[in-house]
Amino acid sequence: MKSTFFSKLFIFLLLIIFITISSCKKKETAVIEEDTEQSTLEDNNLAENSVNDIESIGSQLNENSTLTSYKTTGIDVLPIAPCATVTGIGTKTITVDFGSDSSGCIGLDGRTRKGKLIYTNNSPINVLYYRNPGFSISVSSDNYFVDGNKINIINKTVTNTTPNSLPVGTNPGINLTWSISANVSIIKANNAGTCSWICNRTKELINTSDPLCYKGQTQAIDWNLAQIKINGSTSGTNAKGENFVSTATDLIKDHTCHPDPSRP
């Protein structure tokens, strides 16, 4: 009887040890499991914000021929003007140089940039501004970094697709529209890997009828008052080498709504 009792006790203790070890292994696996969805979200946001910033710089340069008024109030707090050098104003090619110093060019948005952005106007001869139907601009980069992330622009083109019949004055009866294509790769800071991002989208100024925002073809658009609708798709690869796709359907960006003006 004693032998049977001790045998059962021994088997029971073995079962407890096995269950304990198995539980530890399961917990360990859960701890080291990677959150791939979070990685994809972060890399997509990094690329999209970088591309949007590059486009905003170019449109302001084209509309006003200077960066002195770029992002000075509200949603457009100036991120680059204090230390960027702009050359080529009045020509087909404008270069924004943030310098090559290791300390970089620190803007009022807290971001550090260095390297160059080159904007080339591919529009017909009499089409001069971002707001003009038929306007087209392409962007390239030269050793361009933002906060230690190297942004390589393979292709970036913005084209104004508004009909040529657009009336010159305010409240033209139709909205201004643009097509946007981009292909970029980003070497992330601190050896965090490389991500790629491709987009094909349309952008519509849905409050073109507001004369405070759109002042006709003779004056620059006030982007602080703009309401934008985005449609189109993006795809890419995150820093872990995983592919992703996303689609925007009637996504509204209201530039008058910005809870934190220092981080538009």
Coordinates of C-alpha atoms in Angstrom, one line a residue:
M1 CA 0.0 0.0 0.0
K2 CA 2.8 2.4 0.9
S3 CA 4.5 1.6 -2.3
T4 CA 1.4 2.4 -4.3
F5 CA 0.9 5.7 -2.3
F6 CA 4.4 6.9 -3.0
S7 CA 4.2 6.0 -6.6
K8 CA 1.0 8.0 -7.1
L9 CA 2.6 10.9 -5.1
F10 CA 5.7 10.8 -7.4
I11 CA 3.5 10.9 -10.5
F12 CA 1.5 13.8 -9.1
L13 CA 4.6 15.8 -8.4
L14 CA 6.0 15.1 -11.9
L15 CA 2.7 16.4 -13.4
I16 CA 2.9 19.6 -11.3
I17 CA 6.5 20.2 -12.5
F18 CA 5.6 19.6 -16.1
I19 CA 2.6 22.0 -15.9
T20 CA 4.8 24.7 -14.2
I21 CA 7.5 24.4 -16.9
S22 CA 5.0 24.5 -19.7
S23 CA 3.3 27.6 -18.2
C24 CA 6.7 29.4 -18.0
K25 CA 7.5 28.6 -21.6
K26 CA 4.1 30.0 -22.7
K27 CA 4.7 33.2 -20.8
E28 CA 8.2 33.6 -22.2
T29 CA 6.9 33.2 -25.7
A30 CA 4.2 35.8 -25.2
V31 CA 6.7 38.3 -23.9
I32 CA 9.1 38.1 -26.9
E33 CA 6.3 38.1 -29.5
E34 CA 6.7 41.1 -31.8
D35 CA 3.9 43.5 -32.4
T36 CA 4.1 43.7 -36.2
E37 CA 0.9 45.7 -36.5
Q38 CA 2.4 48.5 -34.4
S39 CA 5.6 48.4 -36.5
T40 CA 3.6 48.8 -39.7
L41 CA 1.6 51.7 -38.2
E42 CA 4.7 53.5 -37.1
D43 CA 6.5 53.1 -40.4
N44 CA 3.5 54.1 -42.4
N45 CA 3.0 57.2 -40.3
L46 CA 6.7 58.1 -40.5
A47 CA 6.7 57.9 -44.3
E48 CA 3.4 59.7 -44.8
N49 CA 4.3 62.6 -42.5
S50 CA 7.7 62.9 -44.2
V51 CA 6.1 63.0 -47.7
N52 CA 3.4 65.5 -46.6
D53 CA 6.0 67.8 -45.0
I54 CA 8.1 67.7 -48.2
E55 CA 5.0 68.6 -50.3
S56 CA 4.0 71.5 -47.9
I57 CA 7.5 73.0 -48.2
G58 CA 7.3 72.9 -52.0
S59 CA 3.8 74.4 -52.3
Q60 CA 4.7 77.3 -50.0
L61 CA 7.9 78.0 -51.9
N62 CA 6.0 78.0 -55.2
E63 CA 3.1 80.1 -53.9
N64 CA 5.1 82.7 -52.1
S65 CA 8.6 82.4 -53.5
T66 CA 10.0 82.4 -50.0
L67 CA 10.0 80.4 -46.7
T68 CA 9.9 83.5 -44.5
S69 CA 6.2 83.2 -44.0
Y70 CA 6.1 79.4 -44.1
K71 CA 4.4 77.9 -41.1
T72 CA 4.4 80.9 -38.8
T73 CA 1.1 80.6 -37.0
G74 CA -1.5 78.0 -36.1
I75 CA -1.2 74.6 -37.8
D76 CA 1.7 75.9 -39.9
V77 CA 4.2 76.7 -37.2
L78 CA 7.5 77.5 -39.1
P79 CA 9.7 74.4 -39.0
I80 CA 12.6 75.3 -41.3
A81 CA 12.9 78.9 -42.3
P82 CA 15.5 80.0 -39.6
C83 CA 18.3 77.9 -40.9
A84 CA 17.4 76.8 -44.5
T85 CA 19.0 78.3 -47.6
V86 CA 16.7 78.6 -50.6
T87 CA 18.2 79.1 -54.1
G88 CA 16.7 79.2 -57.6
I89 CA 13.7 81.4 -56.8
G90 CA 12.2 82.5 -60.2
T91 CA 13.7 79.5 -62.1
K92 CA 12.4 76.1 -62.9
T93 CA 14.4 74.4 -60.1
I94 CA 14.4 75.5 -56.5
T95 CA 16.8 74.0 -53.9
V96 CA 16.2 74.0 -50.2
D97 CA 19.5 73.4 -48.4
F98 CA 19.4 72.5 -44.7
G99 CA 23.2 72.2 -44.5
S100 CA 25.5 69.2 -44.0
D101 CA 26.6 70.1 -40.5
S102 CA 26.4 67.1 -38.1
S103 CA 24.2 69.2 -35.7
G104 CA 21.7 69.7 -38.5
C105 CA 19.2 72.5 -39.0
I106 CA 16.8 72.5 -36.0
G107 CA 13.4 74.0 -36.8
L108 CA 10.7 75.5 -34.6
D109 CA 8.8 72.2 -34.8
G110 CA 11.7 70.6 -32.9
R111 CA 12.8 68.4 -35.8
T112 CA 16.4 68.3 -37.1
R113 CA 16.9 68.4 -40.8
K114 CA 20.0 68.3 -43.0
G115 CA 20.7 67.7 -46.7
K116 CA 18.8 69.1 -49.7
L117 CA 15.4 69.0 -51.3
I118 CA 15.2 69.9 -55.0
Y119 CA 11.9 71.0 -56.5
T120 CA 11.5 71.0 -60.3
N121 CA 8.6 72.8 -62.0
N122 CA 7.4 70.7 -65.0
S123 CA 4.4 72.9 -65.8
P124 CA 3.6 74.5 -69.1
I125 CA 5.3 77.9 -69.6
N126 CA 2.4 80.1 -68.3
V127 CA 1.5 77.8 -65.4
L128 CA 3.3 79.2 -62.4
Y129 CA 1.6 78.3 -59.1
Y130 CA 0.4 75.3 -57.1
R131 CA -3.1 76.7 -57.4
N132 CA -3.0 76.9 -61.2
P133 CA -4.7 74.1 -63.3
G134 CA -2.0 72.1 -65.1
F135 CA 0.7 72.9 -62.5
S136 CA 3.1 70.0 -61.9
I137 CA 6.2 69.7 -59.7
S138 CA 8.6 66.9 -59.0
V139 CA 10.8 66.5 -56.0
S140 CA 14.2 64.8 -55.4
S141 CA 16.5 64.5 -52.4
D142 CA 20.2 64.8 -51.8
N143 CA 21.4 63.2 -48.6
Y144 CA 18.2 64.4 -46.8
F145 CA 17.7 63.5 -43.2
V146 CA 14.9 64.3 -40.6
D147 CA 15.7 63.4 -37.0
G148 CA 18.3 61.0 -38.1
N149 CA 16.1 59.2 -40.6
K150 CA 17.5 59.3 -44.1
I151 CA 14.7 59.9 -46.6
N152 CA 15.4 58.8 -50.2
I153 CA 12.9 60.2 -52.7
I154 CA 12.7 57.8 -55.6
N155 CA 9.8 59.7 -57.1
K156 CA 7.5 62.4 -55.9
T157 CA 5.1 64.3 -58.2
V158 CA 2.2 66.6 -57.6
T159 CA -0.1 67.7 -60.4
N160 CA -3.0 70.2 -60.3
T161 CA -5.8 68.3 -62.1
T162 CA -8.4 71.1 -61.8
P163 CA -10.1 71.8 -65.2
N164 CA -8.6 74.6 -67.2
S165 CA -12.0 76.2 -67.4
L166 CA -11.7 77.2 -63.7
P167 CA -12.8 80.9 -63.3
V168 CA -10.1 83.2 -62.2
G169 CA -12.0 84.8 -59.2
T170 CA -13.2 83.5 -55.9
N171 CA -16.0 80.9 -55.4
P172 CA -15.4 79.3 -58.8
G173 CA -18.2 76.7 -58.5
I174 CA -15.8 73.7 -58.6
N175 CA -13.1 72.5 -56.1
L176 CA -9.4 72.6 -56.8
T177 CA -7.9 69.1 -57.1
W178 CA -4.4 67.5 -57.3
S179 CA -3.0 64.1 -58.0
I180 CA -0.1 62.9 -55.9
S181 CA 2.3 60.0 -56.5
A182 CA 5.3 59.2 -54.3
N183 CA 7.8 56.4 -53.9
V184 CA 10.2 56.8 -51.0
S185 CA 12.5 54.6 -48.8
I186 CA 13.6 55.6 -45.3
I187 CA 16.7 54.3 -43.6
K188 CA 15.6 54.7 -39.9
A189 CA 17.8 56.2 -37.3
N190 CA 19.8 54.1 -34.9
N191 CA 20.0 51.1 -37.3
A192 CA 16.3 50.5 -36.9
G193 CA 15.9 49.1 -40.4
T194 CA 14.6 50.4 -43.7
C195 CA 11.0 50.9 -44.7
S196 CA 9.5 51.8 -48.2
W197 CA 6.3 53.6 -49.0
I198 CA 4.4 54.1 -52.3
C199 CA 1.2 56.2 -52.7
N200 CA -1.2 57.2 -55.5
R201 CA -3.8 59.7 -54.2
T202 CA -6.0 62.6 -55.1
K203 CA -6.4 65.7 -53.0
E204 CA -9.4 68.0 -53.1
L205 CA -9.8 71.5 -51.6
I206 CA -13.4 70.9 -50.5
N207 CA -13.8 74.5 -49.3
T208 CA -12.6 76.2 -52.5
S209 CA -15.8 78.3 -52.2
D210 CA -14.5 79.9 -49.0
P211 CA -12.9 83.3 -50.2
L212 CA -10.9 83.4 -47.0
C213 CA -9.1 80.2 -47.9
Y214 CA -9.1 80.3 -51.7
K215 CA -8.8 83.8 -53.0
G216 CA -8.8 83.1 -56.7
Q217 CA -6.0 82.5 -59.1
T218 CA -4.2 85.7 -58.3
Q219 CA -3.5 85.1 -54.6
A220 CA -2.0 82.2 -52.6
I221 CA -4.2 79.7 -50.9
D222 CA -4.4 80.1 -47.1
W223 CA -3.7 76.6 -46.0
N224 CA -4.4 77.4 -42.4
L225 CA -8.1 77.5 -43.4
A226 CA -8.1 74.6 -45.8
Q227 CA -10.3 71.5 -45.6
I228 CA -8.8 68.7 -47.7
K229 CA -10.4 65.4 -48.9
I230 CA -8.0 62.5 -49.6
N231 CA -8.7 59.4 -51.7
G232 CA -6.3 56.7 -52.9
S233 CA -4.0 53.9 -51.8
T234 CA -0.7 53.4 -50.2
S235 CA 1.5 50.3 -50.0
G236 CA 4.9 49.5 -48.7
T237 CA 7.2 47.4 -46.5
N238 CA 7.9 48.0 -42.9
A239 CA 11.3 47.8 -41.2
K240 CA 10.7 44.1 -40.4
G241 CA 10.3 43.3 -44.1
E242 CA 6.6 42.8 -44.0
N243 CA 4.3 44.2 -46.8
F244 CA 1.3 46.3 -46.1
V245 CA -1.4 48.2 -48.0
S246 CA -4.0 50.8 -47.0
T247 CA -6.8 52.8 -48.7
A248 CA -8.1 56.2 -47.9
T249 CA -11.8 56.9 -48.8
D250 CA -13.0 60.5 -48.4
L251 CA -10.5 61.1 -45.6
I252 CA -11.0 64.7 -44.4
K253 CA -8.1 66.8 -43.1
D254 CA -9.4 70.0 -41.5
H255 CA -6.5 72.4 -41.1
T256 CA -8.5 74.6 -38.9
C257 CA -8.7 71.9 -36.3
H258 CA -5.4 71.5 -34.5
P259 CA -5.4 70.8 -30.7
D260 CA -1.6 71.2 -30.5
P261 CA -0.4 74.0 -32.9
S262 CA 3.3 73.0 -32.3
R263 CA 2.6 69.5 -33.7
P264 CA 0.3 69.9 -36.7

